[in-house]
mmCIF file of C-alpha atoms and ligand atoms in Angstrom:
data_model
loop_
_atom_site.group_PDB
_atom_site.id
_atom_site.type_symbol
_atom_site.label_atom_id
_atom_site.label_comp_id
_atom_site.label_asym_id
_atom_site.label_seq_id
_atom_site.Cartn_x
_atom_site.Cartn_y
_atom_site.Cartn_z
ATOM 1 C CA UNK W 1 -104.205 6.256 -191.866
ATOM 2 C CA UNK W 2 -102.212 6.910 -188.629
ATOM 3 C CA UNK W 3 -101.713 10.503 -187.362
ATOM 4 C CA UNK W 4 -97.963 10.610 -186.717
ATOM 5 C CA UNK W 5 -97.129 13.429 -184.063
ATOM 6 C CA UNK W 6 -93.574 14.427 -182.952
ATOM 7 C CA UNK W 7 -93.359 16.623 -179.533
ATOM 8 C CA UNK W 8 -90.406 18.883 -179.716
ATOM 9 C CA UNK W 9 -88.360 20.326 -176.544
ATOM 10 C CA UNK W 10 -84.850 21.564 -175.873
ATOM 11 C CA UNK W 11 -83.341 18.614 -174.312
ATOM 12 C CA UNK W 12 -86.155 15.935 -174.794
ATOM 13 C CA UNK W 13 -85.522 14.746 -171.239
ATOM 14 C CA UNK W 14 -88.478 17.028 -169.624
ATOM 15 C CA UNK W 15 -91.545 18.260 -171.623
ATOM 16 C CA UNK W 16 -91.591 16.427 -174.837
ATOM 17 C CA UNK W 17 -91.100 13.052 -173.705
ATOM 18 C CA UNK W 18 -93.789 13.640 -170.910
ATOM 19 C CA UNK W 19 -96.100 15.073 -173.949
ATOM 20 C CA UNK W 20 -95.533 11.888 -175.926
ATOM 21 C CA UNK W 21 -96.626 9.385 -173.194
ATOM 22 C CA UNK W 22 -99.660 11.594 -172.000
ATOM 23 C CA UNK W 23 -100.709 11.846 -175.836
ATOM 24 C CA UNK W 24 -100.324 8.246 -176.147
ATOM 25 C CA UNK W 25 -102.408 7.278 -172.742
ATOM 26 C CA UNK W 26 -105.253 9.826 -173.768
ATOM 27 C CA UNK W 27 -105.420 8.483 -177.023
ATOM 28 C CA UNK W 28 -105.607 4.812 -175.643
ATOM 29 C CA UNK W 29 -108.484 6.019 -173.312
ATOM 30 C CA UNK W 30 -110.414 7.019 -176.308
ATOM 31 C CA UNK W 31 -109.675 3.542 -177.972
ATOM 32 C CA UNK W 32 -107.596 5.593 -180.804
ATOM 33 C CA UNK W 33 -104.280 3.743 -180.213
ATOM 34 C CA UNK W 34 -104.306 2.287 -183.521
ATOM 35 C CA UNK W 35 -104.871 5.802 -185.196
ATOM 36 C CA UNK W 36 -101.830 7.714 -183.477
ATOM 37 C CA UNK W 37 -98.473 7.447 -183.462
ATOM 38 C CA UNK W 38 -96.228 9.724 -181.009
ATOM 39 C CA UNK W 39 -92.691 10.417 -180.745
ATOM 40 C CA UNK W 40 -90.373 13.343 -179.283
ATOM 41 C CA UNK W 41 -87.047 14.946 -179.647
ATOM 42 C CA UNK W 42 -84.798 18.105 -178.978
ATOM 43 C CA UNK W 43 -83.529 20.824 -180.518
ATOM 44 C CA UNK W 44 -80.249 20.460 -178.689
ATOM 45 C CA UNK W 45 -78.715 16.900 -178.806
ATOM 46 C CA UNK W 46 -76.646 17.267 -175.543
ATOM 47 C CA UNK W 47 -78.662 14.500 -173.658
ATOM 48 C CA UNK W 48 -78.919 12.242 -176.688
ATOM 49 C CA UNK W 49 -79.461 8.542 -175.337
ATOM 50 C CA UNK W 50 -80.590 9.656 -172.016
ATOM 51 C CA UNK W 51 -84.099 8.615 -170.023
ATOM 52 C CA UNK W 52 -86.030 11.789 -168.879
ATOM 53 C CA UNK W 53 -84.906 13.960 -166.161
ATOM 54 C CA UNK W 54 -85.697 11.828 -162.730
ATOM 55 C CA UNK W 55 -87.774 15.097 -161.575
ATOM 56 C CA UNK W 56 -90.075 14.474 -164.567
ATOM 57 C CA UNK W 57 -90.193 10.788 -164.517
ATOM 58 C CA UNK W 58 -91.242 10.818 -160.827
ATOM 59 C CA UNK W 59 -94.004 13.686 -161.462
ATOM 60 C CA UNK W 60 -95.121 11.651 -164.402
ATOM 61 C CA UNK W 61 -95.299 8.519 -162.460
ATOM 62 C CA UNK W 62 -97.448 10.130 -159.856
ATOM 63 C CA UNK W 63 -100.193 10.517 -162.524
ATOM 64 C CA UNK W 64 -99.492 7.113 -164.098
ATOM 65 C CA UNK W 65 -97.458 7.820 -166.934
ATOM 66 C CA UNK W 66 -94.066 5.622 -167.133
ATOM 67 C CA UNK W 67 -91.447 7.697 -169.479
ATOM 68 C CA UNK W 68 -89.311 5.565 -170.668
ATOM 69 C CA UNK W 69 -88.381 7.392 -173.835
ATOM 70 C CA UNK W 70 -84.527 7.925 -174.898
ATOM 71 C CA UNK W 71 -83.516 11.703 -175.746
ATOM 72 C CA UNK W 72 -82.653 12.311 -179.486
ATOM 73 C CA UNK W 73 -82.227 15.331 -181.627
ATOM 74 C CA UNK W 74 -84.778 16.607 -183.999
ATOM 75 C CA UNK W 75 -83.982 16.093 -187.856
ATOM 76 C CA UNK W 76 -84.842 17.514 -190.899
ATOM 77 C CA UNK W 77 -86.318 13.996 -191.895
ATOM 78 C CA UNK W 78 -88.619 14.473 -189.191
ATOM 79 C CA UNK W 79 -90.374 16.749 -191.522
ATOM 80 C CA UNK W 80 -91.140 13.841 -193.865
ATOM 81 C CA UNK W 81 -91.892 11.002 -191.233
ATOM 82 C CA UNK W 82 -94.435 13.176 -189.034
ATOM 83 C CA UNK W 83 -98.048 14.635 -189.955
ATOM 84 C CA UNK W 84 -97.478 17.564 -187.074
ATOM 85 C CA UNK W 85 -94.578 18.923 -185.098
ATOM 86 C CA UNK W 86 -95.792 20.380 -181.684
ATOM 87 C CA UNK W 87 -93.273 22.579 -180.134
ATOM 88 C CA UNK W 88 -93.224 23.739 -176.364
ATOM 89 C CA UNK W 89 -92.011 27.023 -176.456
ATOM 90 C CA UNK W 90 -90.916 29.939 -178.636
ATOM 91 C CA UNK W 91 -87.259 29.066 -178.687
ATOM 92 C CA UNK W 92 -88.237 25.564 -180.152
ATOM 93 C CA UNK W 93 -90.810 27.053 -182.524
ATOM 94 C CA UNK W 94 -87.798 29.442 -184.130
ATOM 95 C CA UNK W 95 -85.463 26.548 -184.205
ATOM 96 C CA UNK W 96 -87.777 24.331 -186.142
ATOM 97 C CA UNK W 97 -88.568 26.923 -188.419
ATOM 98 C CA UNK W 98 -85.009 27.264 -189.266
ATOM 99 C CA UNK W 99 -84.695 23.532 -189.621
ATOM 100 C CA UNK W 100 -87.608 23.024 -191.942
ATOM 101 C CA UNK W 101 -86.757 22.132 -195.429
ATOM 102 C CA UNK W 102 -89.552 24.132 -197.197
ATOM 103 C CA UNK W 103 -92.266 26.635 -195.950
ATOM 104 C CA UNK W 104 -94.799 23.721 -197.238
ATOM 105 C CA UNK W 105 -93.097 21.579 -194.505
ATOM 106 C CA UNK W 106 -92.951 24.345 -192.033
ATOM 107 C CA UNK W 107 -96.688 24.306 -192.012
ATOM 108 C CA UNK W 108 -96.507 21.209 -189.845
ATOM 109 C CA UNK W 109 -95.251 23.149 -186.771
ATOM 110 C CA UNK W 110 -97.907 23.916 -184.200
ATOM 111 C CA UNK W 111 -97.364 25.256 -180.603
ATOM 112 C CA UNK W 112 -98.452 22.905 -178.017
ATOM 113 C CA UNK W 113 -100.338 25.677 -175.909
ATOM 114 C CA UNK W 114 -102.672 26.463 -179.199
ATOM 115 C CA UNK W 115 -104.532 23.309 -178.147
ATOM 116 C CA UNK W 116 -105.003 24.224 -174.485
ATOM 117 C CA UNK W 117 -108.266 25.009 -173.300
ATOM 118 C CA UNK W 118 -108.427 25.168 -169.586
ATOM 119 C CA UNK W 119 -105.258 27.406 -169.708
ATOM 120 C CA UNK W 120 -106.246 29.662 -172.536
ATOM 121 C CA UNK W 121 -103.839 32.364 -171.384
ATOM 122 C CA UNK W 122 -100.586 30.246 -171.883
ATOM 123 C CA UNK W 123 -98.416 30.881 -174.981
ATOM 124 C CA UNK W 124 -95.585 28.557 -174.155
ATOM 125 C CA UNK W 125 -95.132 25.283 -171.939
ATOM 126 C CA UNK W 126 -92.336 26.725 -169.414
ATOM 127 C CA UNK W 127 -89.175 24.835 -168.919
ATOM 128 C CA UNK W 128 -88.929 23.354 -165.737
ATOM 129 C CA UNK W 129 -85.402 22.327 -165.657
ATOM 130 C CA UNK W 130 -84.047 24.934 -163.514
ATOM 131 C CA UNK W 131 -87.408 25.243 -161.560
ATOM 132 C CA UNK W 132 -88.469 23.246 -158.311
ATOM 133 C CA UNK W 133 -91.273 20.463 -158.166
ATOM 134 C CA UNK W 134 -94.258 23.058 -159.028
ATOM 135 C CA UNK W 135 -92.700 23.479 -162.241
ATOM 136 C CA UNK W 136 -92.666 19.852 -163.292
ATOM 137 C CA UNK W 137 -96.574 19.584 -162.190
ATOM 138 C CA UNK W 138 -97.763 22.604 -164.159
ATOM 139 C CA UNK W 139 -95.882 21.180 -167.350
ATOM 140 C CA UNK W 140 -97.959 18.085 -166.697
ATOM 141 C CA UNK W 141 -101.110 20.068 -166.130
ATOM 142 C CA UNK W 142 -100.595 22.049 -169.434
ATOM 143 C CA UNK W 143 -99.640 18.913 -171.443
ATOM 144 C CA UNK W 144 -102.789 16.800 -170.476
ATOM 145 C CA UNK W 145 -104.739 20.021 -171.121
ATOM 146 C CA UNK W 146 -103.070 20.428 -174.796
ATOM 147 C CA UNK W 147 -103.091 16.452 -175.286
ATOM 148 C CA UNK W 148 -106.902 16.498 -175.156
ATOM 149 C CA UNK W 149 -107.279 19.462 -177.307
ATOM 150 C CA UNK W 150 -104.727 17.931 -179.850
ATOM 151 C CA UNK W 151 -106.741 14.791 -179.968
ATOM 152 C CA UNK W 152 -110.263 16.473 -180.558
ATOM 153 C CA UNK W 153 -108.388 18.787 -183.469
ATOM 154 C CA UNK W 154 -107.056 15.584 -185.243
ATOM 155 C CA UNK W 155 -110.820 14.572 -185.618
ATOM 156 C CA UNK W 156 -109.736 10.899 -185.644
ATOM 157 C CA UNK W 157 -112.494 8.155 -186.592
HETATM 158 P P1 4NP M 201 -86.719 20.216 -171.555
HETATM 159 O O1 4NP M 201 -85.836 20.573 -170.355
HETATM 160 O O2 4NP M 201 -86.405 20.953 -172.974
HETATM 161 O O3 4NP M 201 -88.008 20.381 -171.545
HETATM 162 O O4 4NP M 201 -85.927 18.577 -172.057
HETATM 163 C C1 4NP M 201 -84.402 20.886 -170.675
HETATM 164 C C2 4NP M 201 -83.653 19.741 -170.476
HETATM 165 C C3 4NP M 201 -82.281 19.989 -170.484
HETATM 166 C C4 4NP M 201 -81.777 21.525 -170.646
HETATM 167 C C5 4NP M 201 -82.722 22.295 -170.659
HETATM 168 C C6 4NP M 201 -83.893 22.123 -170.873
HETATM 169 N N1 4NP M 201 -80.512 21.568 -170.613
HETATM 170 O O5 4NP M 201 -80.249 22.906 -170.594
HETATM 171 O O6 4NP M 201 -79.444 20.831 -170.704
#
């Protein structure tokens, strides 16, 4: 059975679309493309339909990730469609817990930094939207680290 992962941030134009593509590529590198499915969404719907932020696209492209996702708002139905919902920060974590239809389904919510190994002190992936270029590269560092850890955690065959 495919493991379906939904990455969630605030606007779905910086962190989570990058997480989605990084996860997909790292899975492909392990020969696991057929075992996983990735998507992303935002708790805020104001950017719905937009491509990722140009600064995020440029930073990601410099590491070989091409971001083509179109922003969408997370929905209650996502709790049925996905096996895990992985959020970037506390604000997303709280918003997803409010949206979860049941306590059982809320158990699908994880924090991205739980899976980081090279950045053990990080408790969230910082919002780069109002930051300079370095903020976008820090996001990529954290997401690459966490996606490797998440793939290990999923224990795919
Ligand atoms: P993201 O970044 O949550 O990583 O996609 C943001 C994108 C847009 C806004 C905030 C954060 N915004 O305020 O519009």
